[in-house]
């Protein structure tokens, strides 16, 4: 009985445990095993009643040293490892690496391969946002949307499975193009998916977006100002929710994004609801991109001719893409050999997580879960 | 869907003005809840929408796409011949040492010595199904099989020798 | 005709003939106790499988379909699993209170069974303050949650318990006020009187809009009182892992689990009694033929049908809505439900005085 109060008081008095030294503070460990963190993230939360005073993320529970692993693999081999960083946009991660290698090799990518890559990128983005939507609703206590989101996501996974041979870690992109040509069923399946999506999309509004409880939980919560978004290095939907234009597809277009018609989705409110709406609207922009491309896949090679053993010239190369979570940067330093001398990944999740303490202070414990949901954290992406 | 939500509206919920606003708040809130309940009721009554696959029961009808990456196998023809020359391209291509090619030299009928495989050892437990070995293989000796039920009780069973005992290389494959 | 009251009377007569009055009373009490425990077990099994099936169908899933015909024995298998699991008491917990809490929850649920009329003339105890008894005893539930949360020596549990305390204390008010609306209309707190007053029509039809508002308020308030989603802040899986019963396992957890479902059943039974006429068949004014047909359906079926309909509605809420935040939860009560039900009570009182209802 007494022990309980002692523990609580001790922690709050001890600054090394996250306490502020005031009595009445409650230190709670959220994670590494916790339903809301969706992975092995450990948050040390200082609470005053229900109000959050401080959030301290502790990382490293799923650190697999991917950067170091990549340094011992050849330029063809290291791409597959990056699928395991942000496993929900694994295709886009592979894309970023391939772009960087191609920059060093100075190869021209055939137009067909470019279109296939972009199509797959956008499908991955939709799949990732679908999963986020379901998990987000589940964080807020609504379980049903999770299964509804998975229905649409499942048809994307089927498309991926048919063309790439895997559902989650596709490893479909190789330096110079894609590994295999599109499956003959690809176009029909994508069209069927888009029809399904358009038929079901109003349910997202009915179940979650329009719901008064949901809106009250999301609006005016977790405000992130544009200045803070920039200074914390946020990217992707997290920053765009604060009105910071940072879509890599628009400002540093790669592949054929500069020839496509799509809007960079921006919201100005900067709260959780804005970040939520960004992703919902981004899915429609992705659908728009797919609609433009699906009937216009150029004929030709799906892979450029490359040497059997790839060697990057001496120098450093940087490429960046827009994943479902934000900007992914790949930085390769080459000494001219078959393996990279150093690889650095600038992962979106890491920077987006850093903002959590800033936006969570002063709000309720229940809101923390909602905010983490809107940051769309994938823990292996943070730790790498 | 974005049409239904007015994005121009300031993100905060406007404070309800007086009694009219209060009643409007209640009305709007209740309506949004009823819309959601209607949707779940639709699915409650429409069991045709259920998409669950009852996996172990539908084993017979389950057809995986031909590109599905389940495990690496080496196809043999009816004469127990494979196409592997023992060139070790797959071993080099593999990022995590899944494949080990153990070669031996055989003496052909005309007296020439030739390199051929003794064993092609495949560690399924290390494989990430990245498909790089299949792409690297110059003679299409290995392919991806569409099996996926790989769980075994003893991990030694996951180390497989891909070439059949007594098999030899197909005529004409160099 | 076969009916619960018939069986009960036969049994009473036989017992009175065979034994002396004191012994008869004791035997009857034992039988009632065993019946309540049996009902508990049965309800637990039925409601768990019902919840799982309802949630599955709403989520485009199949739900349990392996154990027994169409998976109907799944909850039985789960119960066996929970029975043989180790009931762990964490080191540092207040062992006495930790083990006591689930039993308080169960005892409260059992006590609440007393005034419920399951069928025509079939009631454990038709006390003259039936409705008051229910609202008084159901408040004890919060004590078991507070004890469980505090004695677990776990911060999640403590927060869950504190939330639950604030929540149940608040929502008692509007639940009580909406119950009062019917009490005012009936003029009695006795359950049998309330049911008899609905002979010519249930209150939800007779009472115009004010009673419908009272009914809706009641359903929302009891959902909150039983800690069901969207008001499941005491458990709040994504925030507090499992809230007040984080540390419980095995049979002690099962008791909390069972108490939750039995409480849902009880509040729905009260709701059905007050607003939907309890075991009273559906009667329309002077249509004697129609009323006779309705009378043929046994009263117990009427009662359980209405109760399970309300239980379904509460499950429907759970599988549709996201969870509220703690301050919004209290806002909803103090800014919306409480004023509405207070004004509503005034309107109902005026209606009762002026005899505007049918």
mmCIF file of N, CA and C in Angstrom, chain A residues 73 76-77 80 84 148 151 161-165 170-171 179-183 200-203 205-207 209-213 216 219-220 267 269 271 277 280-281 284, chain B residues 1-2 4-5 7 9-13 25 28-30 32-33 35-36 39-40 42-43 49 51 64-69 92-96 128-132 135:
data_model
loop_
_atom_site.group_PDB
_atom_site.id
_atom_site.type_symbol
_atom_site.label_atom_id
_atom_site.label_comp_id
_atom_site.label_asym_id
_atom_site.label_seq_id
_atom_site.Cartn_x
_atom_site.Cartn_y
_atom_site.Cartn_z
ATOM 1 N N UNK A 73 26.610 -4.627 -48.488
ATOM 2 C CA UNK A 73 25.895 -5.265 -49.597
ATOM 3 C C UNK A 73 26.154 -4.489 -50.875
ATOM 4 N N UNK A 76 23.034 -3.725 -55.953
ATOM 5 C CA UNK A 76 21.794 -4.430 -56.276
ATOM 6 C C UNK A 76 21.148 -4.993 -55.021
ATOM 7 N N UNK A 77 22.000 -5.445 -54.106
ATOM 8 C CA UNK A 77 21.476 -6.175 -52.953
ATOM 9 C C UNK A 77 20.880 -5.277 -51.885
ATOM 10 N N UNK A 80 16.813 -4.283 -51.216
ATOM 11 C CA UNK A 80 15.747 -5.048 -50.557
ATOM 12 C C UNK A 80 15.704 -4.793 -49.054
ATOM 13 N N UNK A 84 12.486 -2.989 -45.279
ATOM 14 C CA UNK A 84 12.220 -3.248 -43.863
ATOM 15 C C UNK A 84 12.302 -1.993 -43.019
ATOM 16 N N UNK A 148 -12.746 -2.220 -42.375
ATOM 17 C CA UNK A 148 -13.210 -1.656 -43.639
ATOM 18 C C UNK A 148 -12.028 -1.155 -44.463
ATOM 19 N N UNK A 151 -10.228 -3.960 -46.228
ATOM 20 C CA UNK A 151 -10.853 -4.514 -47.424
ATOM 21 C C UNK A 151 -10.271 -3.867 -48.674
ATOM 22 N N UNK A 161 0.811 -8.490 -55.226
ATOM 23 C CA UNK A 161 1.205 -9.893 -55.192
ATOM 24 C C UNK A 161 1.311 -10.445 -56.603
ATOM 25 N N UNK A 162 0.378 -10.026 -57.452
ATOM 26 C CA UNK A 162 0.350 -10.575 -58.802
ATOM 27 C C UNK A 162 1.539 -10.080 -59.632
ATOM 28 N N UNK A 163 1.864 -8.799 -59.482
ATOM 29 C CA UNK A 163 2.932 -8.259 -60.318
ATOM 30 C C UNK A 163 4.300 -8.413 -59.684
ATOM 31 N N UNK A 164 4.398 -8.133 -58.395
ATOM 32 C CA UNK A 164 5.712 -8.132 -57.744
ATOM 33 C C UNK A 164 6.018 -9.454 -57.058
ATOM 34 N N UNK A 165 5.010 -10.247 -56.772
ATOM 35 C CA UNK A 165 5.253 -11.529 -56.134
ATOM 36 C C UNK A 165 5.230 -11.484 -54.625
ATOM 37 N N UNK A 170 8.079 -5.815 -51.328
ATOM 38 C CA UNK A 170 7.983 -6.256 -52.714
ATOM 39 C C UNK A 170 9.329 -6.509 -53.360
ATOM 40 N N UNK A 171 10.297 -5.611 -53.114
ATOM 41 C CA UNK A 171 11.584 -5.653 -53.795
ATOM 42 C C UNK A 171 11.384 -5.764 -55.307
ATOM 43 N N UNK A 179 11.958 -5.097 -61.777
ATOM 44 C CA UNK A 179 12.483 -6.453 -61.888
ATOM 45 C C UNK A 179 11.781 -7.263 -62.964
ATOM 46 N N UNK A 180 10.478 -7.146 -63.022
ATOM 47 C CA UNK A 180 9.706 -7.909 -63.995
ATOM 48 C C UNK A 180 8.738 -6.959 -64.680
ATOM 49 N N UNK A 181 8.242 -7.386 -65.832
ATOM 50 C CA UNK A 181 7.237 -6.557 -66.495
ATOM 51 C C UNK A 181 5.926 -6.676 -65.736
ATOM 52 N N UNK A 182 4.993 -5.745 -66.053
ATOM 53 C CA UNK A 182 3.693 -5.798 -65.388
ATOM 54 C C UNK A 182 2.979 -7.088 -65.746
ATOM 55 N N UNK A 183 2.189 -7.557 -64.801
ATOM 56 C CA UNK A 183 1.374 -8.738 -65.064
ATOM 57 C C UNK A 183 0.272 -8.342 -66.050
ATOM 58 N N UNK A 200 -16.723 2.806 -52.237
ATOM 59 C CA UNK A 200 -16.699 2.666 -50.783
ATOM 60 C C UNK A 200 -16.223 3.916 -50.055
ATOM 61 N N UNK A 201 -15.721 4.899 -50.796
ATOM 62 C CA UNK A 201 -15.043 6.006 -50.129
ATOM 63 C C UNK A 201 -15.992 6.805 -49.239
ATOM 64 N N UNK A 202 -17.272 6.852 -49.587
ATOM 65 C CA UNK A 202 -18.185 7.648 -48.754
ATOM 66 C C UNK A 202 -18.345 7.035 -47.371
ATOM 67 N N UNK A 203 -18.049 5.746 -47.270
ATOM 68 C CA UNK A 203 -18.144 5.114 -45.943
ATOM 69 C C UNK A 203 -17.123 5.688 -44.974
ATOM 70 N N UNK A 205 -16.286 8.719 -44.706
ATOM 71 C CA UNK A 205 -16.916 9.896 -44.113
ATOM 72 C C UNK A 205 -17.955 9.506 -43.092
ATOM 73 N N UNK A 206 -18.780 8.537 -43.475
ATOM 74 C CA UNK A 206 -19.899 8.179 -42.608
ATOM 75 C C UNK A 206 -19.405 7.618 -41.287
ATOM 76 N N UNK A 207 -18.385 6.772 -41.391
ATOM 77 C CA UNK A 207 -17.940 6.092 -40.173
ATOM 78 C C UNK A 207 -17.054 6.968 -39.308
ATOM 79 N N UNK A 209 -14.909 10.344 -40.569
ATOM 80 C CA UNK A 209 -14.625 11.761 -40.767
ATOM 81 C C UNK A 209 -15.753 12.662 -40.282
ATOM 82 N N UNK A 210 -16.979 12.281 -40.596
ATOM 83 C CA UNK A 210 -18.093 13.145 -40.238
ATOM 84 C C UNK A 210 -18.556 12.973 -38.809
ATOM 85 N N UNK A 211 -18.079 11.931 -38.166
ATOM 86 C CA UNK A 211 -18.571 11.607 -36.824
ATOM 87 C C UNK A 211 -18.232 12.711 -35.829
ATOM 88 N N UNK A 212 -19.229 13.116 -35.070
ATOM 89 C CA UNK A 212 -19.055 14.267 -34.173
ATOM 90 C C UNK A 212 -18.029 13.954 -33.084
ATOM 91 N N UNK A 213 -18.040 12.711 -32.605
ATOM 92 C CA UNK A 213 -17.078 12.356 -31.554
ATOM 93 C C UNK A 213 -15.667 12.453 -32.110
ATOM 94 N N UNK A 216 -14.584 16.053 -32.640
ATOM 95 C CA UNK A 216 -14.229 16.698 -31.384
ATOM 96 C C UNK A 216 -12.908 16.203 -30.846
ATOM 97 N N UNK A 219 -10.186 18.014 -33.660
ATOM 98 C CA UNK A 219 -10.049 19.443 -33.962
ATOM 99 C C UNK A 219 -9.426 20.177 -32.791
ATOM 100 N N UNK A 220 -8.554 21.110 -33.120
ATOM 101 C CA UNK A 220 -7.872 21.944 -32.119
ATOM 102 C C UNK A 220 -6.989 21.141 -31.184
ATOM 103 N N UNK A 267 -3.283 21.883 -45.905
ATOM 104 C CA UNK A 267 -4.265 22.378 -44.942
ATOM 105 C C UNK A 267 -3.533 23.412 -44.101
ATOM 106 N N UNK A 269 -4.751 24.485 -40.913
ATOM 107 C CA UNK A 269 -5.133 24.519 -39.499
ATOM 108 C C UNK A 269 -4.005 24.028 -38.590
ATOM 109 N N UNK A 271 -3.772 21.319 -36.939
ATOM 110 C CA UNK A 271 -4.164 20.446 -35.838
ATOM 111 C C UNK A 271 -4.274 18.997 -36.327
ATOM 112 N N UNK A 277 -7.080 15.069 -42.550
ATOM 113 C CA UNK A 277 -7.693 15.366 -43.847
ATOM 114 C C UNK A 277 -6.667 15.325 -44.973
ATOM 115 N N UNK A 280 -6.434 11.793 -46.109
ATOM 116 C CA UNK A 280 -7.653 11.378 -46.803
ATOM 117 C C UNK A 280 -7.678 11.967 -48.211
ATOM 118 N N UNK A 281 -7.288 13.230 -48.325
ATOM 119 C CA UNK A 281 -7.333 13.873 -49.637
ATOM 120 C C UNK A 281 -6.174 13.415 -50.513
ATOM 121 N N UNK A 284 -7.004 10.574 -52.679
ATOM 122 C CA UNK A 284 -7.713 10.898 -53.917
ATOM 123 C C UNK A 284 -6.775 11.430 -54.974
ATOM 124 N N UNK B 1 -15.611 12.613 -51.623
ATOM 125 C CA UNK B 1 -15.863 12.690 -50.201
ATOM 126 C C UNK B 1 -15.456 14.038 -49.629
ATOM 127 N N UNK B 2 -14.424 14.629 -50.234
ATOM 128 C CA UNK B 2 -13.991 15.893 -49.654
ATOM 129 C C UNK B 2 -15.045 16.971 -49.871
ATOM 130 N N UNK B 4 -18.083 16.701 -49.122
ATOM 131 C CA UNK B 4 -19.028 16.733 -48.008
ATOM 132 C C UNK B 4 -18.500 17.499 -46.810
ATOM 133 N N UNK B 5 -17.187 17.610 -46.753
ATOM 134 C CA UNK B 5 -16.621 18.343 -45.626
ATOM 135 C C UNK B 5 -16.105 19.659 -46.138
ATOM 136 N N UNK B 7 -13.827 22.423 -46.363
ATOM 137 C CA UNK B 7 -12.477 22.675 -45.892
ATOM 138 C C UNK B 7 -12.233 24.135 -45.598
ATOM 139 N N UNK B 9 -14.085 25.870 -43.829
ATOM 140 C CA UNK B 9 -14.540 26.095 -42.456
ATOM 141 C C UNK B 9 -13.341 26.106 -41.512
ATOM 142 N N UNK B 10 -13.282 27.057 -40.595
ATOM 143 C CA UNK B 10 -12.170 27.045 -39.651
ATOM 144 C C UNK B 10 -12.184 25.750 -38.870
ATOM 145 N N UNK B 11 -11.011 25.305 -38.516
ATOM 146 C CA UNK B 11 -10.910 23.968 -37.971
ATOM 147 C C UNK B 11 -11.616 23.825 -36.644
ATOM 148 N N UNK B 12 -11.680 24.909 -35.902
ATOM 149 C CA UNK B 12 -12.353 24.790 -34.610
ATOM 150 C C UNK B 12 -13.856 24.736 -34.830
ATOM 151 N N UNK B 13 -14.528 24.053 -33.939
ATOM 152 C CA UNK B 13 -15.976 23.982 -34.030
ATOM 153 C C UNK B 13 -16.524 25.319 -33.558
ATOM 154 N N UNK B 25 -26.235 22.252 -32.521
ATOM 155 C CA UNK B 25 -25.109 21.371 -32.150
ATOM 156 C C UNK B 25 -25.603 19.964 -31.889
ATOM 157 N N UNK B 28 -26.826 18.322 -35.132
ATOM 158 C CA UNK B 28 -25.736 17.922 -36.027
ATOM 159 C C UNK B 28 -25.007 16.700 -35.486
ATOM 160 N N UNK B 29 -24.762 16.741 -34.177
ATOM 161 C CA UNK B 29 -24.046 15.629 -33.560
ATOM 162 C C UNK B 29 -24.808 14.334 -33.681
ATOM 163 N N UNK B 30 -26.098 14.382 -33.320
ATOM 164 C CA UNK B 30 -26.900 13.160 -33.355
ATOM 165 C C UNK B 30 -26.995 12.640 -34.779
ATOM 166 N N UNK B 32 -24.829 12.959 -37.231
ATOM 167 C CA UNK B 32 -23.581 12.316 -37.673
ATOM 168 C C UNK B 32 -23.437 10.934 -37.047
ATOM 169 N N UNK B 33 -23.927 10.789 -35.808
ATOM 170 C CA UNK B 33 -23.838 9.481 -35.171
ATOM 171 C C UNK B 33 -24.771 8.490 -35.857
ATOM 172 N N UNK B 35 -25.737 8.499 -38.931
ATOM 173 C CA UNK B 35 -25.194 8.119 -40.244
ATOM 174 C C UNK B 35 -24.212 6.960 -40.090
ATOM 175 N N UNK B 36 -23.364 7.065 -39.059
ATOM 176 C CA UNK B 36 -22.407 5.982 -38.822
ATOM 177 C C UNK B 36 -23.108 4.696 -38.448
ATOM 178 N N UNK B 39 -24.463 2.871 -41.381
ATOM 179 C CA UNK B 39 -23.450 2.156 -42.147
ATOM 180 C C UNK B 39 -23.129 0.811 -41.509
ATOM 181 N N UNK B 40 -22.949 0.784 -40.183
ATOM 182 C CA UNK B 40 -22.646 -0.508 -39.557
ATOM 183 C C UNK B 40 -23.847 -1.434 -39.646
ATOM 184 N N UNK B 42 -25.879 -1.574 -42.086
ATOM 185 C CA UNK B 42 -25.870 -2.108 -43.449
ATOM 186 C C UNK B 42 -25.010 -3.361 -43.506
ATOM 187 N N UNK B 43 -23.831 -3.283 -42.915
ATOM 188 C CA UNK B 43 -22.956 -4.447 -42.966
ATOM 189 C C UNK B 43 -23.442 -5.556 -42.059
ATOM 190 N N UNK B 49 -21.289 -9.064 -48.086
ATOM 191 C CA UNK B 49 -20.116 -8.197 -48.176
ATOM 192 C C UNK B 49 -18.911 -8.783 -47.456
ATOM 193 N N UNK B 51 -15.720 -10.580 -46.704
ATOM 194 C CA UNK B 51 -14.668 -10.972 -47.645
ATOM 195 C C UNK B 51 -13.676 -11.921 -47.007
ATOM 196 N N UNK B 64 -2.515 -19.036 -55.872
ATOM 197 C CA UNK B 64 -1.616 -17.909 -55.714
ATOM 198 C C UNK B 64 -1.114 -17.494 -57.083
ATOM 199 N N UNK B 65 -0.835 -16.213 -57.261
ATOM 200 C CA UNK B 65 -0.320 -15.764 -58.553
ATOM 201 C C UNK B 65 1.000 -16.469 -58.883
ATOM 202 N N UNK B 66 1.257 -16.669 -60.173
ATOM 203 C CA UNK B 66 2.445 -17.462 -60.545
ATOM 204 C C UNK B 66 3.730 -16.749 -60.169
ATOM 205 N N UNK B 67 3.654 -15.437 -59.911
ATOM 206 C CA UNK B 67 4.886 -14.761 -59.531
ATOM 207 C C UNK B 67 5.118 -14.777 -58.027
ATOM 208 N N UNK B 68 4.191 -15.332 -57.290
ATOM 209 C CA UNK B 68 4.316 -15.299 -55.830
ATOM 210 C C UNK B 68 5.620 -15.939 -55.384
ATOM 211 N N UNK B 69 6.332 -15.251 -54.517
ATOM 212 C CA UNK B 69 7.647 -15.722 -54.102
ATOM 213 C C UNK B 69 7.528 -16.523 -52.814
ATOM 214 N N UNK B 92 26.332 -15.413 -55.384
ATOM 215 C CA UNK B 92 26.876 -14.059 -55.325
ATOM 216 C C UNK B 92 25.768 -13.021 -55.215
ATOM 217 N N UNK B 93 24.659 -13.316 -55.870
ATOM 218 C CA UNK B 93 23.587 -12.333 -55.880
ATOM 219 C C UNK B 93 22.856 -12.274 -54.547
ATOM 220 N N UNK B 94 22.896 -13.349 -53.792
ATOM 221 C CA UNK B 94 22.084 -13.408 -52.581
ATOM 222 C C UNK B 94 22.622 -12.445 -51.521
ATOM 223 N N UNK B 95 21.786 -11.588 -50.986
ATOM 224 C CA UNK B 95 22.269 -10.610 -50.017
ATOM 225 C C UNK B 95 22.604 -11.206 -48.661
ATOM 226 N N UNK B 96 22.021 -12.358 -48.312
ATOM 227 C CA UNK B 96 22.235 -12.824 -46.945
ATOM 228 C C UNK B 96 22.671 -14.288 -46.884
ATOM 229 N N UNK B 128 14.851 -14.095 -47.747
ATOM 230 C CA UNK B 128 13.867 -13.022 -47.654
ATOM 231 C C UNK B 128 13.023 -12.904 -48.915
ATOM 232 N N UNK B 129 13.091 -13.848 -49.773
ATOM 233 C CA UNK B 129 12.289 -13.890 -51.003
ATOM 234 C C UNK B 129 12.469 -12.615 -51.832
ATOM 235 N N UNK B 130 13.723 -12.187 -51.999
ATOM 236 C CA UNK B 130 13.938 -10.943 -52.731
ATOM 237 C C UNK B 130 14.024 -11.169 -54.218
ATOM 238 N N UNK B 131 14.111 -12.415 -54.640
ATOM 239 C CA UNK B 131 14.074 -12.746 -56.067
ATOM 240 C C UNK B 131 15.371 -12.441 -56.804
ATOM 241 N N UNK B 132 16.412 -11.994 -56.107
ATOM 242 C CA UNK B 132 17.632 -11.594 -56.808
ATOM 243 C C UNK B 132 18.362 -12.791 -57.408
ATOM 244 N N UNK B 135 16.731 -13.765 -60.702
ATOM 245 C CA UNK B 135 17.081 -12.831 -61.764
ATOM 246 C C UNK B 135 18.520 -13.063 -62.209
#
